[in-house]
Amino acid sequence: MEDTAQVVPHARHGFLFATVFDGHGGFAAAEYLQQNLYRIFKQVLDAKGEGETSGGSSGTGSLPSLTAVLTDSFKAADEDVLQWMHANCPDEEGTSGCTATTCLVRKDLLVVANVGDSRAVLCRKGTAIDLSTEHRVWGKTPGVVAEIERIESVGGWVDDGRVCGVLAVSRAFGDMEFKGQAGLKLLLQKGIEFELWDQAFADSRRFTGAPVTADPDVSEMSLCDEDEFVLVASDGLWDVMDSQEVVKLARRDLQRGQQPQEVAHKLTQLAVKRGSQDNIGVVLVDLGKVDWSQASGGGGLFGSLFGSR
């Protein structure tokens, strides 16, 4: 499976840290990030120290802007995974990539950072609220148009809904063939070998930046008593179900007393039954099962509060 997840219930400042990773082109990038993204996040958080504060308060003291921390963490993680794969993955695994959607959840605050096409959704009194922007390049939505313009501005192009006619997501970790002069040179060479374009086309390209980046979109939202759960899933789920249907099904099963792990599993099984052809990763954080009174300066979220598949 190229999809994996990481959940840290006892994260810094009373937060739960949850991420769904969706790898492509191999396992290396997803596995490295699953093992290292939270470590990098902690390093960036510590390095920024007591700077600009994020909204909300839970008695944990001030903390740096989490939007800035997550943005810098994702960029640092991308540099790390590219260096690690270059040194340790001499085969095709060294060109693998990975998307990621991270949620920081606290009683009063939810922060979401996304790179790629996974999605985070909040259930607020039965209504689905999308928390992330998917980075794809097919369609004509304002977000898609902006991504295409960004790619073209650095010398890239979009063909048949794919970056440079190859990659289905426009932002990702890894994917060294879409970053740096050496990687982009390799991309053009491989395109000739696989007859995607000819030598004249390759010679005409002038890249001034990376068509694919790991710059996340980050959103912050205050939580209230009407917020019931947060669900993060890879595109294998969203390809066959929309956000409101997923929220409706998950809410029904949680209200019937099913555990988040079981609910997450049922959603993956339903997606497969409906014909999803992709790997599926799901993390469900049941806000109603968190004993927030246990959250303190060091953090501490207890109970059966999340499920992942």
PDB file of N, CA and C in Angstrom, residues 149-189:
ATOM      1  N   GLU A 149      -1.804  28.253 -14.158  1.00  0.00           N
ATOM      2  CA  GLU A 149      -1.041  29.482 -14.384  1.00  0.00           C
ATOM      3  C   GLU A 149       0.288  29.445 -13.647  1.00  0.00           C
ATOM      4  N   ARG A 150       0.291  28.907 -12.430  1.00  0.00           N
ATOM      5  CA  ARG A 150       1.543  28.800 -11.670  1.00  0.00           C
ATOM      6  C   ARG A 150       2.530  27.894 -12.390  1.00  0.00           C
ATOM      7  N   ILE A 151       2.050  26.764 -12.875  1.00  0.00           N
ATOM      8  CA  ILE A 151       2.912  25.799 -13.562  1.00  0.00           C
ATOM      9  C   ILE A 151       3.476  26.401 -14.844  1.00  0.00           C
ATOM     10  N   GLU A 152       2.630  27.052 -15.619  1.00  0.00           N
ATOM     11  CA  GLU A 152       3.078  27.634 -16.883  1.00  0.00           C
ATOM     12  C   GLU A 152       4.032  28.797 -16.657  1.00  0.00           C
ATOM     13  N   SER A 153       3.891  29.491 -15.541  1.00  0.00           N
ATOM     14  CA  SER A 153       4.750  30.649 -15.273  1.00  0.00           C
ATOM     15  C   SER A 153       6.205  30.256 -15.039  1.00  0.00           C
ATOM     16  N   VAL A 154       6.454  28.982 -14.700  1.00  0.00           N
ATOM     17  CA  VAL A 154       7.837  28.532 -14.473  1.00  0.00           C
ATOM     18  C   VAL A 154       8.331  27.634 -15.605  1.00  0.00           C
ATOM     19  N   GLY A 155       7.598  27.602 -16.716  1.00  0.00           N
ATOM     20  CA  GLY A 155       8.046  26.843 -17.877  1.00  0.00           C
ATOM     21  C   GLY A 155       7.424  25.480 -18.030  1.00  0.00           C
ATOM     22  N   GLY A 156       6.563  25.098 -17.105  1.00  0.00           N
ATOM     23  CA  GLY A 156       5.885  23.816 -17.220  1.00  0.00           C
ATOM     24  C   GLY A 156       4.653  23.915 -18.102  1.00  0.00           C
ATOM     25  N   TRP A 157       3.951  22.817 -18.245  1.00  0.00           N
ATOM     26  CA  TRP A 157       2.731  22.807 -19.039  1.00  0.00           C
ATOM     27  C   TRP A 157       1.788  21.741 -18.491  1.00  0.00           C
ATOM     28  N   VAL A 158       0.540  21.821 -18.900  1.00  0.00           N
ATOM     29  CA  VAL A 158      -0.477  20.855 -18.496  1.00  0.00           C
ATOM     30  C   VAL A 158      -1.071  20.233 -19.746  1.00  0.00           C
ATOM     31  N   ASP A 159      -1.118  18.909 -19.767  1.00  0.00           N
ATOM     32  CA  ASP A 159      -1.666  18.182 -20.909  1.00  0.00           C
ATOM     33  C   ASP A 159      -2.564  17.065 -20.391  1.00  0.00           C
ATOM     34  N   ASP A 160      -3.804  17.073 -20.816  1.00  0.00           N
ATOM     35  CA  ASP A 160      -4.768  16.038 -20.434  1.00  0.00           C
ATOM     36  C   ASP A 160      -4.894  15.903 -18.914  1.00  0.00           C
ATOM     37  N   GLY A 161      -4.911  17.040 -18.229  1.00  0.00           N
ATOM     38  CA  GLY A 161      -5.102  17.035 -16.791  1.00  0.00           C
ATOM     39  C   GLY A 161      -3.911  16.563 -15.991  1.00  0.00           C
ATOM     40  N   ARG A 162      -2.726  16.584 -16.595  1.00  0.00           N
ATOM     41  CA  ARG A 162      -1.518  16.137 -15.897  1.00  0.00           C
ATOM     42  C   ARG A 162      -0.393  17.159 -16.068  1.00  0.00           C
ATOM     43  N   VAL A 163       0.393  17.312 -15.022  1.00  0.00           N
ATOM     44  CA  VAL A 163       1.528  18.231 -15.068  1.00  0.00           C
ATOM     45  C   VAL A 163       2.571  17.670 -16.026  1.00  0.00           C
ATOM     46  N   CYS A 164       2.909  18.455 -17.030  1.00  0.00           N
ATOM     47  CA  CYS A 164       3.851  18.025 -18.077  1.00  0.00           C
ATOM     48  C   CYS A 164       3.396  16.724 -18.724  1.00  0.00           C
ATOM     49  N   GLY A 165       2.088  16.501 -18.733  1.00  0.00           N
ATOM     50  CA  GLY A 165       1.529  15.307 -19.348  1.00  0.00           C
ATOM     51  C   GLY A 165       1.795  14.031 -18.592  1.00  0.00           C
ATOM     52  N   VAL A 166       2.294  14.130 -17.351  1.00  0.00           N
ATOM     53  CA  VAL A 166       2.731  12.937 -16.618  1.00  0.00           C
ATOM     54  C   VAL A 166       2.046  12.795 -15.265  1.00  0.00           C
ATOM     55  N   LEU A 167       2.140  13.817 -14.413  1.00  0.00           N
ATOM     56  CA  LEU A 167       1.757  13.693 -13.007  1.00  0.00           C
ATOM     57  C   LEU A 167       0.345  14.230 -12.766  1.00  0.00           C
ATOM     58  N   ALA A 168      -0.466  13.456 -12.044  1.00  0.00           N
ATOM     59  CA  ALA A 168      -1.875  13.803 -11.853  1.00  0.00           C
ATOM     60  C   ALA A 168      -2.107  14.829 -10.752  1.00  0.00           C
ATOM     61  N   VAL A 169      -1.108  15.098  -9.917  1.00  0.00           N
ATOM     62  CA  VAL A 169      -1.235  16.128  -8.881  1.00  0.00           C
ATOM     63  C   VAL A 169      -0.217  17.224  -9.153  1.00  0.00           C
ATOM     64  N   SER A 170      -0.568  18.446  -8.757  1.00  0.00           N
ATOM     65  CA  SER A 170       0.311  19.578  -9.055  1.00  0.00           C
ATOM     66  C   SER A 170       1.173  19.992  -7.870  1.00  0.00           C
ATOM     67  N   ARG A 171       0.926  19.407  -6.701  1.00  0.00           N
ATOM     68  CA  ARG A 171       1.788  19.647  -5.547  1.00  0.00           C
ATOM     69  C   ARG A 171       2.014  18.319  -4.840  1.00  0.00           C
ATOM     70  N   ALA A 172       3.244  18.071  -4.457  1.00  0.00           N
ATOM     71  CA  ALA A 172       3.579  16.798  -3.825  1.00  0.00           C
ATOM     72  C   ALA A 172       4.975  16.874  -3.234  1.00  0.00           C
ATOM     73  N   PHE A 173       5.227  15.992  -2.281  1.00  0.00           N
ATOM     74  CA  PHE A 173       6.577  15.778  -1.774  1.00  0.00           C
ATOM     75  C   PHE A 173       7.306  14.840  -2.734  1.00  0.00           C
ATOM     76  N   GLY A 174       8.634  14.948  -2.766  1.00  0.00           N
ATOM     77  CA  GLY A 174       9.394  14.061  -3.638  1.00  0.00           C
ATOM     78  C   GLY A 174       9.228  14.447  -5.092  1.00  0.00           C
ATOM     79  N   ASP A 175       9.012  13.427  -5.954  1.00  0.00           N
ATOM     80  CA  ASP A 175       8.859  13.672  -7.393  1.00  0.00           C
ATOM     81  C   ASP A 175      10.017  14.510  -7.921  1.00  0.00           C
ATOM     82  N   MET A 176      11.223  14.005  -7.728  1.00  0.00           N
ATOM     83  CA  MET A 176      12.424  14.778  -8.055  1.00  0.00           C
ATOM     84  C   MET A 176      12.512  15.161  -9.528  1.00  0.00           C
ATOM     85  N   GLU A 177      11.819  14.429 -10.406  1.00  0.00           N
ATOM     86  CA  GLU A 177      11.869  14.754 -11.828  1.00  0.00           C
ATOM     87  C   GLU A 177      11.155  16.064 -12.166  1.00  0.00           C
ATOM     88  N   PHE A 178      10.435  16.617 -11.204  1.00  0.00           N
ATOM     89  CA  PHE A 178       9.717  17.867 -11.424  1.00  0.00           C
ATOM     90  C   PHE A 178      10.311  19.017 -10.621  1.00  0.00           C
ATOM     91  N   LYS A 179      11.517  18.797 -10.062  1.00  0.00           N
ATOM     92  CA  LYS A 179      12.127  19.802  -9.185  1.00  0.00           C
ATOM     93  C   LYS A 179      13.628  19.863  -9.431  1.00  0.00           C
ATOM     94  N   GLY A 180      14.155  21.071  -9.533  1.00  0.00           N
ATOM     95  CA  GLY A 180      15.594  21.233  -9.710  1.00  0.00           C
ATOM     96  C   GLY A 180      16.026  20.975 -11.139  1.00  0.00           C
ATOM     97  N   GLN A 181      17.122  21.579 -11.536  1.00  0.00           N
ATOM     98  CA  GLN A 181      17.567  21.464 -12.922  1.00  0.00           C
ATOM     99  C   GLN A 181      17.903  20.030 -13.315  1.00  0.00           C
ATOM    100  N   ALA A 182      18.541  19.278 -12.406  1.00  0.00           N
ATOM    101  CA  ALA A 182      18.885  17.888 -12.721  1.00  0.00           C
ATOM    102  C   ALA A 182      17.627  17.044 -12.896  1.00  0.00           C
ATOM    103  N   GLY A 183      16.660  17.236 -12.006  1.00  0.00           N
ATOM    104  CA  GLY A 183      15.429  16.470 -12.103  1.00  0.00           C
ATOM    105  C   GLY A 183      14.632  16.810 -13.346  1.00  0.00           C
ATOM    106  N   LEU A 184      14.535  18.090 -13.670  1.00  0.00           N
ATOM    107  CA  LEU A 184      13.777  18.504 -14.844  1.00  0.00           C
ATOM    108  C   LEU A 184      14.459  18.049 -16.138  1.00  0.00           C
ATOM    109  N   LYS A 185      15.781  18.012 -16.118  1.00  0.00           N
ATOM    110  CA  LYS A 185      16.507  17.480 -17.278  1.00  0.00           C
ATOM    111  C   LYS A 185      16.179  16.008 -17.475  1.00  0.00           C
ATOM    112  N   LEU A 186      16.126  15.257 -16.355  1.00  0.00           N
ATOM    113  CA  LEU A 186      15.771  13.840 -16.423  1.00  0.00           C
ATOM    114  C   LEU A 186      14.346  13.664 -16.934  1.00  0.00           C
ATOM    115  N   LEU A 187      13.431  14.540 -16.503  1.00  0.00           N
ATOM    116  CA  LEU A 187      12.050  14.478 -16.980  1.00  0.00           C
ATOM    117  C   LEU A 187      11.992  14.605 -18.497  1.00  0.00           C
ATOM    118  N   LEU A 188      12.701  15.576 -19.038  1.00  0.00           N
ATOM    119  CA  LEU A 188      12.684  15.785 -20.488  1.00  0.00           C
ATOM    120  C   LEU A 188      13.308  14.608 -21.227  1.00  0.00           C
ATOM    121  N   GLN A 189      14.373  14.030 -20.670  1.00  0.00           N
ATOM    122  CA  GLN A 189      15.007  12.870 -21.296  1.00  0.00           C
ATOM    123  C   GLN A 189      14.073  11.663 -21.306  1.00  0.00           C
TER     124      GLN A 189
END
